[in-house]
Short mmCIF file of C-alpha atoms in Angstrom, two decimals:
data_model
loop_
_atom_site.label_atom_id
_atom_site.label_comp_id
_atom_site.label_asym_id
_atom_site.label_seq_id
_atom_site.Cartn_x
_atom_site.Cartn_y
_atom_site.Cartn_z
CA UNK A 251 103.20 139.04 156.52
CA UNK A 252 103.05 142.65 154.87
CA UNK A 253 100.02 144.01 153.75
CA UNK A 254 100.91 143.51 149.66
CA UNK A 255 101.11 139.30 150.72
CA UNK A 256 98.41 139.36 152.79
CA UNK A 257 96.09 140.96 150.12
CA UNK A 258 97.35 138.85 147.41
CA UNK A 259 96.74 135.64 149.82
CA UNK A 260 92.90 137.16 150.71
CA UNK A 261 92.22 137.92 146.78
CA UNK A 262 93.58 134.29 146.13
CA UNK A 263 91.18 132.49 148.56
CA UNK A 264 88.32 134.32 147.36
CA UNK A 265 88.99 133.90 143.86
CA UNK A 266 88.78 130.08 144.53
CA UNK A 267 85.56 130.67 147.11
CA UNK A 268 84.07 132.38 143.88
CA UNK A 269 85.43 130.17 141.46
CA UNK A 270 83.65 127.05 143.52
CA UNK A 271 80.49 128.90 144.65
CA UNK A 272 79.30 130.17 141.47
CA UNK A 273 79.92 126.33 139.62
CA UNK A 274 78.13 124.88 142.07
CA UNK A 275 75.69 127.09 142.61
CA UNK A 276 75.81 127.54 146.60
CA UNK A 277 77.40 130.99 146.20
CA UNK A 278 81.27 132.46 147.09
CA UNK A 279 80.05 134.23 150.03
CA UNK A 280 79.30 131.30 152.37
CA UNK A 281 83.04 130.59 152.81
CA UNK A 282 83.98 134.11 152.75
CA UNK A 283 83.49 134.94 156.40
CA UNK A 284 84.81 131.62 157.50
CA UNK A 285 88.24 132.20 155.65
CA UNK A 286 88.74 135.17 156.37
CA UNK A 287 88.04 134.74 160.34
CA UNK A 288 89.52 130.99 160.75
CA UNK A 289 92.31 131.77 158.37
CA UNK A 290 93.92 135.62 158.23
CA UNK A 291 92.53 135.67 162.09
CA UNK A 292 89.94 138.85 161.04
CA UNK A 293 87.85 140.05 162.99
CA UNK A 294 84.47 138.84 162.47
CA UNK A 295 82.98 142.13 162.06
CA UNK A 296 85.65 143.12 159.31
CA UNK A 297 84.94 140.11 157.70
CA UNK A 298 80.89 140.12 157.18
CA UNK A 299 81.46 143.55 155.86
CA UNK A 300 83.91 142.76 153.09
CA UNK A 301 81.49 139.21 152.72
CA UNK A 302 78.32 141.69 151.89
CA UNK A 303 80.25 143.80 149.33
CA UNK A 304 81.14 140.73 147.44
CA UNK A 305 77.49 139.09 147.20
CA UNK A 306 76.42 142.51 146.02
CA UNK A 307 79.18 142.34 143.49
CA UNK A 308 78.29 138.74 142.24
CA UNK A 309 74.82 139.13 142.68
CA UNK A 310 74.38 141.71 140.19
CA UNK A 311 76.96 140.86 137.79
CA UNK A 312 75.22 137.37 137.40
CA UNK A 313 72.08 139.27 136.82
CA UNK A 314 72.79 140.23 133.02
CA UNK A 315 73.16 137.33 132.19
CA UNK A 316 70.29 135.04 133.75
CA UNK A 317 67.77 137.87 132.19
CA UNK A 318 69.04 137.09 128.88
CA UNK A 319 67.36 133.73 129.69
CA UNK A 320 63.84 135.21 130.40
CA UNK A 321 63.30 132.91 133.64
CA UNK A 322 63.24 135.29 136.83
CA UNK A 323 60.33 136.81 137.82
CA UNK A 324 60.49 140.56 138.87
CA UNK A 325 57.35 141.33 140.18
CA UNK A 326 57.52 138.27 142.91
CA UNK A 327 61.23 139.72 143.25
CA UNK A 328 60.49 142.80 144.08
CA UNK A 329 57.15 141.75 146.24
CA UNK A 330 59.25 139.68 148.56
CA UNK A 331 62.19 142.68 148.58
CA UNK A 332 59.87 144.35 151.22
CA UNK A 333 61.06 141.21 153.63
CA UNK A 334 64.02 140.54 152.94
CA UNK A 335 65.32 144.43 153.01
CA UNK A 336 62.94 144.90 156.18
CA UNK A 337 65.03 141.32 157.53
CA UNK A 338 68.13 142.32 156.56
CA UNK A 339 67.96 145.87 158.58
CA UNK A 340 66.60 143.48 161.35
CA UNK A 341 70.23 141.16 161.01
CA UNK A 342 72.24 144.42 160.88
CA UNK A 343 70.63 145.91 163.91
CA UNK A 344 71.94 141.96 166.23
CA UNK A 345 74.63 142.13 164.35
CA UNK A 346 75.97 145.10 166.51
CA UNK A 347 74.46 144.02 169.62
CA UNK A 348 75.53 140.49 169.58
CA UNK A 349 79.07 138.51 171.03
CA UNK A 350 80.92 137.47 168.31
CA UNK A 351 81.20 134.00 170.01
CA UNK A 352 77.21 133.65 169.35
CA UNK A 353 77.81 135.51 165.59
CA UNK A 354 80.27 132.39 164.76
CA UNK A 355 78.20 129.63 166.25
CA UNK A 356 74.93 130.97 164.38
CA UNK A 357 76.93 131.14 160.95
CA UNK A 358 77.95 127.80 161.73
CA UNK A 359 74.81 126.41 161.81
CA UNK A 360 73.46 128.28 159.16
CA UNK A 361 76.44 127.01 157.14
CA UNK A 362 75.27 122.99 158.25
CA UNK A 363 72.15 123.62 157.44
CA UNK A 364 72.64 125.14 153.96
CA UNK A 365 74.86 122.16 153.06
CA UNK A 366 72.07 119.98 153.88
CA UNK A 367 69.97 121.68 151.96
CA UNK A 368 72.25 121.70 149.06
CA UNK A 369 72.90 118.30 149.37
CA UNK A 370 69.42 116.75 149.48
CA UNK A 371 67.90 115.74 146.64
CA UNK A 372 65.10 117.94 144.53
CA UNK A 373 62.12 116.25 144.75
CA UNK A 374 59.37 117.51 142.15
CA UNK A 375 55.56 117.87 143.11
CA UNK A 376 53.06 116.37 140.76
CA UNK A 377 49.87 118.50 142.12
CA UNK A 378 47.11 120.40 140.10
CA UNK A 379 48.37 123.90 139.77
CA UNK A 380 45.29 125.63 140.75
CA UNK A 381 45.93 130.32 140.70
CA UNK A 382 45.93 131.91 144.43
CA UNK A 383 44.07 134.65 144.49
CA UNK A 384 46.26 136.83 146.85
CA UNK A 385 49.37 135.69 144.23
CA UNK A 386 46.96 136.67 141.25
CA UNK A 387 46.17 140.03 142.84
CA UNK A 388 50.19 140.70 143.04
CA UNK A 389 50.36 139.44 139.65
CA UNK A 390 52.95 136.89 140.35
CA UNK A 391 51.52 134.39 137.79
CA UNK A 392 54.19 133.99 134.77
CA UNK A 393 55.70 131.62 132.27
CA UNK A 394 59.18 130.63 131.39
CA UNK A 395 61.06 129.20 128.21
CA UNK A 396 61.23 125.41 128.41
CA UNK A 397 62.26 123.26 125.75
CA UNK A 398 58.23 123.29 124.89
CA UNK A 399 57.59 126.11 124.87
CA UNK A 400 56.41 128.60 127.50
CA UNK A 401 55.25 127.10 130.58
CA UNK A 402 52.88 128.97 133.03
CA UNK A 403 53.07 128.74 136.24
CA UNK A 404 50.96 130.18 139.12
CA UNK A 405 52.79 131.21 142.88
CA UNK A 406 50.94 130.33 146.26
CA UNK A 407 51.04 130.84 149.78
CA UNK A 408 52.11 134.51 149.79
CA UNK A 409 52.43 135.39 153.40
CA UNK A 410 54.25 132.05 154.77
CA UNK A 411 56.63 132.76 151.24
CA UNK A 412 57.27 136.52 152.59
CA UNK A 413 57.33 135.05 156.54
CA UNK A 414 60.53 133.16 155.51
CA UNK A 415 61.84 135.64 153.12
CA UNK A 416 62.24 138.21 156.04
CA UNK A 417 64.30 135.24 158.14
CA UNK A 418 66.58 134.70 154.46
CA UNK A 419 66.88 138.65 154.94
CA UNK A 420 67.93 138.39 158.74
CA UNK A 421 70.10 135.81 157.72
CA UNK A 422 72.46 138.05 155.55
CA UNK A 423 71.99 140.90 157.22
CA UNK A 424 73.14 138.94 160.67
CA UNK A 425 75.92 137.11 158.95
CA UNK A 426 76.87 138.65 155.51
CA UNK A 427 75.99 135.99 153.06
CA UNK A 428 73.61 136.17 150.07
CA UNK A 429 71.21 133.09 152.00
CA UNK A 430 70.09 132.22 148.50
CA UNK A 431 69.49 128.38 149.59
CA UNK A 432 67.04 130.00 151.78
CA UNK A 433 65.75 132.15 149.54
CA UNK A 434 65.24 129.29 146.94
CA UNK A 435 63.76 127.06 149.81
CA UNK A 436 60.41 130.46 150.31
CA UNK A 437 59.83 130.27 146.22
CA UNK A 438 60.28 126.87 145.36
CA UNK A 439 58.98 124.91 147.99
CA UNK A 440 56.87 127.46 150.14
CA UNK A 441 55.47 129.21 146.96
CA UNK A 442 55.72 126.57 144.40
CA UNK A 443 57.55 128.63 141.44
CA UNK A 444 59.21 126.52 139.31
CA UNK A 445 62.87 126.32 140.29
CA UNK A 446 64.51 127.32 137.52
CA UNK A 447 62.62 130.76 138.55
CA UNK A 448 63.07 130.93 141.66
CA UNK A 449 66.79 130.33 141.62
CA UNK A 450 66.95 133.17 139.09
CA UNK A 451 65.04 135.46 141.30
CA UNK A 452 66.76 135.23 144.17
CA UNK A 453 69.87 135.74 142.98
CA UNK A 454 68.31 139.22 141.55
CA UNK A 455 66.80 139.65 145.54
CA UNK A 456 70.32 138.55 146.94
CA UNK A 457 72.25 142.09 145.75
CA UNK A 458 68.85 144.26 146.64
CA UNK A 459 68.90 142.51 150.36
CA UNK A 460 72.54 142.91 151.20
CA UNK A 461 72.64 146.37 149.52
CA UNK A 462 69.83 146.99 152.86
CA UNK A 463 72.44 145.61 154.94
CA UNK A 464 75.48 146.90 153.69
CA UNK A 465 74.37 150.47 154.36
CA UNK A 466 74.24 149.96 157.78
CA UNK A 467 77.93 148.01 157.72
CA UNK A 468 79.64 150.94 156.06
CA UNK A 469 77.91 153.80 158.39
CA UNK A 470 78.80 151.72 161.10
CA UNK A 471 82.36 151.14 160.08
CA UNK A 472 82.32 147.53 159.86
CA UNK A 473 83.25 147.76 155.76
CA UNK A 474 87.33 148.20 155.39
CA UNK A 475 88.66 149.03 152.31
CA UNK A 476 91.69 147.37 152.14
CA UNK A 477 90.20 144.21 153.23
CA UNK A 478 87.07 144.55 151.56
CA UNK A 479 89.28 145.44 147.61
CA UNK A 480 91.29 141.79 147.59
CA UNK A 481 87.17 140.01 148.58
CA UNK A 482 85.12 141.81 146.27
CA UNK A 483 87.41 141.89 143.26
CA UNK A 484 88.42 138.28 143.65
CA UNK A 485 85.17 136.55 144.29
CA UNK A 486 83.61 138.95 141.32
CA UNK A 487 86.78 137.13 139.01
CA UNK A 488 86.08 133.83 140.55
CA UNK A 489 82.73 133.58 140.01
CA UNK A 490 82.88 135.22 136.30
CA UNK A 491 85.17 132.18 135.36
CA UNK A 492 82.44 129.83 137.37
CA UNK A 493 79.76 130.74 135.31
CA UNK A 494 81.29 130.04 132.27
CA UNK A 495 81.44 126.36 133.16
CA UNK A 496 84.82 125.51 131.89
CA UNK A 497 84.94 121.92 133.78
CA UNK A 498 81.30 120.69 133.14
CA UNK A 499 82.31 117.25 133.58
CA UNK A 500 83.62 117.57 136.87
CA UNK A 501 80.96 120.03 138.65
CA UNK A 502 79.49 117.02 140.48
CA UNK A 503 83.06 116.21 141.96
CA UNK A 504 83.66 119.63 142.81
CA UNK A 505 80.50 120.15 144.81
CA UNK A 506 81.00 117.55 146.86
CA UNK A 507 84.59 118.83 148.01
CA UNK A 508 82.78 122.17 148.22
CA UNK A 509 80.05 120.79 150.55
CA UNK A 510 82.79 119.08 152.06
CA UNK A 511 84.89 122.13 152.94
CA UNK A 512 81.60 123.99 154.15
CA UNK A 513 80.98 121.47 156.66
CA UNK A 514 84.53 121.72 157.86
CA UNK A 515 84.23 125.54 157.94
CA UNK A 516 81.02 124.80 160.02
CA UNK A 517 81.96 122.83 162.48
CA UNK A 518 85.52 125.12 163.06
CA UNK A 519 83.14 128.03 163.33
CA UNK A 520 81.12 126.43 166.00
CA UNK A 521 83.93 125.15 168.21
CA UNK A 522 85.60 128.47 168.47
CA UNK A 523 82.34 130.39 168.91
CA UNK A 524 82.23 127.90 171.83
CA UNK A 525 85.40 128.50 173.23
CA UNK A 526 85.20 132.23 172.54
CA UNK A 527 88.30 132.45 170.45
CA UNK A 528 86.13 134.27 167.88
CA UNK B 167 48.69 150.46 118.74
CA UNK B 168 50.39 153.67 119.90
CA UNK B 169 49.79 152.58 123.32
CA UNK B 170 51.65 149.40 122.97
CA UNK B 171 54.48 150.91 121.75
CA UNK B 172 54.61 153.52 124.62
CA UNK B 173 55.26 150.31 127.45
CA UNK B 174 57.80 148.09 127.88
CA UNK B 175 57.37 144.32 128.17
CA UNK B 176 58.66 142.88 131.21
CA UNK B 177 61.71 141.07 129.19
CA UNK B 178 62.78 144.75 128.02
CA UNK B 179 62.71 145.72 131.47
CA UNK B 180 64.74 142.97 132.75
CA UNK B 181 66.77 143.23 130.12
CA UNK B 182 67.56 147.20 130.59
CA UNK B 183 68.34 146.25 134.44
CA UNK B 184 70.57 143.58 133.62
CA UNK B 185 72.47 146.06 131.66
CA UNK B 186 72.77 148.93 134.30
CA UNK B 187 73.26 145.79 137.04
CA UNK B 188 76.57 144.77 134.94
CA UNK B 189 77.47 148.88 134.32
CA UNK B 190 77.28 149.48 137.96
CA UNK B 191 79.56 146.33 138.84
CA UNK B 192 82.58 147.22 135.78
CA UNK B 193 82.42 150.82 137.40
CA UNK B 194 82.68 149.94 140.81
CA UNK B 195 85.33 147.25 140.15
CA UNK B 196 87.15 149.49 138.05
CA UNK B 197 87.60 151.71 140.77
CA UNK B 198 88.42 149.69 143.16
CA UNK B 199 90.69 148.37 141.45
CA UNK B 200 92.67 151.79 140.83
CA UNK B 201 92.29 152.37 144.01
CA UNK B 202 93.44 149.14 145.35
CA UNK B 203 97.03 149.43 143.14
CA UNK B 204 97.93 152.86 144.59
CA UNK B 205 97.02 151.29 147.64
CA UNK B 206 99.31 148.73 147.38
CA UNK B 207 102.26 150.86 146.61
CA UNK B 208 102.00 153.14 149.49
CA UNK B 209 100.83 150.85 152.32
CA UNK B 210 101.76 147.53 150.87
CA UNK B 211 104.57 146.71 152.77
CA UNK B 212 102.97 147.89 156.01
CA UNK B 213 101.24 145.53 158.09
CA UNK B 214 98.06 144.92 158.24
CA UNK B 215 95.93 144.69 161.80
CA UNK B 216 92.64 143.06 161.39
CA UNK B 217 92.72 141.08 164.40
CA UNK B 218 91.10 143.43 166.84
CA UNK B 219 88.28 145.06 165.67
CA UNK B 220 87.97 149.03 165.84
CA UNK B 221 85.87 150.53 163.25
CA UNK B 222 86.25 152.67 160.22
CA UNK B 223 87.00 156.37 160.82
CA UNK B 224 84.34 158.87 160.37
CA UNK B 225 85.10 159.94 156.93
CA UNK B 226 84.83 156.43 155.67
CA UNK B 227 81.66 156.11 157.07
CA UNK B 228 79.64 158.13 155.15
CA UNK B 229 78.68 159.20 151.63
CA UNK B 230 80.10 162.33 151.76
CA UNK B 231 83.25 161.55 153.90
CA UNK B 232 83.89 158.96 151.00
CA UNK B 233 83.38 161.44 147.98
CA UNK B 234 85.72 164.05 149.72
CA UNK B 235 88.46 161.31 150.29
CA UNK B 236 88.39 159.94 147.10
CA UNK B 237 88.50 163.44 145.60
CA UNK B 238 91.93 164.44 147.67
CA UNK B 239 92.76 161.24 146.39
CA UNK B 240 93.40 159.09 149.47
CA UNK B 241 94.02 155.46 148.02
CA UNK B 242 91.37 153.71 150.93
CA UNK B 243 88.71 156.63 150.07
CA UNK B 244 89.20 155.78 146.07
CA UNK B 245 88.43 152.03 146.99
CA UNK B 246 85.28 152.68 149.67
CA UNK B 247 83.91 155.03 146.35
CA UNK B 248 83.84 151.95 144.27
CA UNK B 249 82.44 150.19 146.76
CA UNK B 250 79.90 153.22 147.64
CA UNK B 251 79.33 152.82 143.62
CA UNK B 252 78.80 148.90 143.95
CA UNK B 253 76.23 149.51 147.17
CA UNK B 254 74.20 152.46 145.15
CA UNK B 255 73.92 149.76 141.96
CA UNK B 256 70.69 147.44 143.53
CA UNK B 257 69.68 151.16 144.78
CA UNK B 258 70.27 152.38 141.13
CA UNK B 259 68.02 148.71 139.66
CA UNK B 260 65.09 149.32 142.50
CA UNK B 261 65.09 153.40 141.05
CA UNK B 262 64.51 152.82 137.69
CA UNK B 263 61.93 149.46 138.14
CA UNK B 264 60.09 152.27 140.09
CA UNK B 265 60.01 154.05 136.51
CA UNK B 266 59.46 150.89 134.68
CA UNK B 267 56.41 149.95 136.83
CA UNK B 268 54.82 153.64 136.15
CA UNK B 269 55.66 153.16 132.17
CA UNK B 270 53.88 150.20 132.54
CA UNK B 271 51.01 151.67 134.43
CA UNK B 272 50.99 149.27 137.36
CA UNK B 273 50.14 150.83 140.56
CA UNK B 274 50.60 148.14 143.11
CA UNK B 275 53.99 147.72 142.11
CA UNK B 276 55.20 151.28 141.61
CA UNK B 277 53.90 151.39 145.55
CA UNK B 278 55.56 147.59 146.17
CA UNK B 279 58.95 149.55 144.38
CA UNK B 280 58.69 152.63 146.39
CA UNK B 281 58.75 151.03 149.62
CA UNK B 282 61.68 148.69 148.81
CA UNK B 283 63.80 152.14 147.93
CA UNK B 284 62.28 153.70 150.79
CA UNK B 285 63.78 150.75 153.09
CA UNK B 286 67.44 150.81 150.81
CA UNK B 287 67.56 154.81 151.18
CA UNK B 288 67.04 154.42 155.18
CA UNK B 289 69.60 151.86 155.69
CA UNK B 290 72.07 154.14 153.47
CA UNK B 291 71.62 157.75 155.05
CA UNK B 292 69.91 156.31 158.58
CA UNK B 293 70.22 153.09 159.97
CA UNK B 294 73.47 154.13 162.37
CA UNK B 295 71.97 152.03 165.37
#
């Protein structure tokens, strides 16, 4: 396999990784690394580099148009930036210092994990929505457009919310991915912002976080271009298309085959992290 | 009234990073993408060697190294600019919210901003380990 096939192959897979991770909303970059090291046989190191370039890429080109909608939040955003930048120069500094064999068996639980999360159910909390005053110092408080009208919400629980966003931050900076689920998991849950917002403002964090990372990658010479062009341009395509939600009807399909394939990746990741073939 | 007119609301803000957010992607893309054809046509039916991993050279390494490449117009230097460009464009959003926040007269978070950039800046020029 030349180098013309084998970048036409790569830009293929992640078009479809892109395509499927933006529609259901679990992000392109998850099955990047996986593909690329299970696959094309890359190097796992090669492969989290090219990964990070592409959540950048669909991070921020997803941003335009979810601000349009008026739901992120960028003070909270920015707030929690200080841990997840902080976390992901934390990832990049094990990343280097790690086996590979442990690198693949951590991403593989990660990627179990984040297809649980994905898959459970939302539950919604019915409790009085009393202000924090640490939150209402940061000014964190804010509304979003419902069909109501505005809604106002207030955030809580500050420093467990910025505890876990430094540990979403490790996360990508460790592995390469956007950890959005994980991200959404600190603000929804932790913090109580209403999802819609919090979903929204991590996928503004997501591009800021592996930005942190991805400077280390490239001075360390982990980012290759001519793996890195085929990744970035096709999960950018992919996820353009994904966003534009051509096949409502069949999302809920699709997401289960997605999940499906994740868990797959998962558990291939794991076994040859355990046998050391990565 | 003068004084309202002077700040931004947040929704003008977000909506002025979403713009330069989407800017900095086309550009980067764009370039990679140029890069990435002439690519192709010199080293496309080479093959490639990802297997075992050994590092970027030096010049690809660094912001400089990169910009020097890309000027002498070697095709992997034209595609690590754009993706240089792509790296610099969160950089570019956490910058100018820095700006926002002082237009907006809100201390906290021009501090909040400032340390976020501080963090991007030292993973860019000095986070080798």
């Amino acid at each position: 396999m030349d180098i013309l096939v084998f970048t036409i192959l790569i830009w293929l897979g992640s078009l479809v990784a892109g395509f499927l991770g933006s529609l259901t909303g679990l992000g392109g970059g998850v099955v990047i690394v996986p593909l690329l090291a299970l696959v094309f046989g890359v190097d796992i190191r090669y492969a989290i580099g090219a990964s990070l370039v592409s959540v950048i890429a669909t991070s921020s080109g997803a941003a335009a148009a979810y601000v349009k909608e008026g739901f992120s939040n960028i003070r909270i955003g920015m707030f929690l930036e200080i841990a997840t930048t902080l976390g992901a120069l934390a990832g990049a500094f094990w990343a280097a210092r790690l086996p590979t064999s442990t690198i693949a068996i951590i991403f593989g639980v990660i990627l179990l994990y984040s297809a649980y999360l994905s898959g459970r159910q939302q539950r919604r909390r019915q409790e009085v929505d009393r202000p924090d005053p640490l939150a209402t110092r940061l000014k964190m408080d804010g509304s979003y457009p419902t069909p109501h009208g505005l809604e106002h919400y207030h955030a809580h629980s500050v420093p467990s919310g910025f505890g876990l966003m430094f540990l979403a931050g490790s996360i990508s900076g460790l592995l390469g991915i956007g950890s959005g689920a994980v991200k959404v998991l600190a603000m929804d849950q932790m913090m109580r912002i209403p999802f819609k917002v919090s979903t929204t403002t991590s996928n503004f964090m997501i591009g800021v976080t592996a930005a942190a990372s991805a400077g280390v990658y490239l001075n360390r010479g982990y980012i290759d271009p001519g793996l890195a062009m085929p990744v970035m341009l096709g999960v950018l395509i992919g996820s353009l298309i994904g966003t534009h939600e051509l096949v409502i009807a069949k999302t809920h399909r699709l997401r289960i085959i997605f999940i499906a394939i994740i868990l797959l990746l998962a558990v291939e990741m794991i076994y040859n992290g355990l046998t050391k073939r990565i | 009234m003068s004084k309202v007119k002077d700040t931004w609301t947040d929704q003008q803000v977000e909506t002025i990073i979403g713009n330069l957010l989407r800017g900095g992607v086309i550009l980067a893309a764009v370039v990679v993408f140029i890069g990435g054809v002439f690519y192709l046509f010199r080293y496309g039916s080479a093959y490639p060697d990802y297997r075992i991993f050994r590092g970027e050279p030096t010049d690809l390494r660094t912001a400089h190294g990169i910009l020097a490449d890309a000027l002498s117009f070697r095709t992997r230097g034209v595609i690590q600019l754009g993706l240089l460009l792509l790296i610099a464009t969160p950089v570019a959003r956490v910058a100018f919210s820095i700006f926002a926040f002082l237009r907006q007269g809100d201390r906290t978070y021009v501090v909040v901003t400032l340390l976020v950039l501080t963090i991007l800046l030292y993973s860019l020029f000095g986070g080798r380990s």
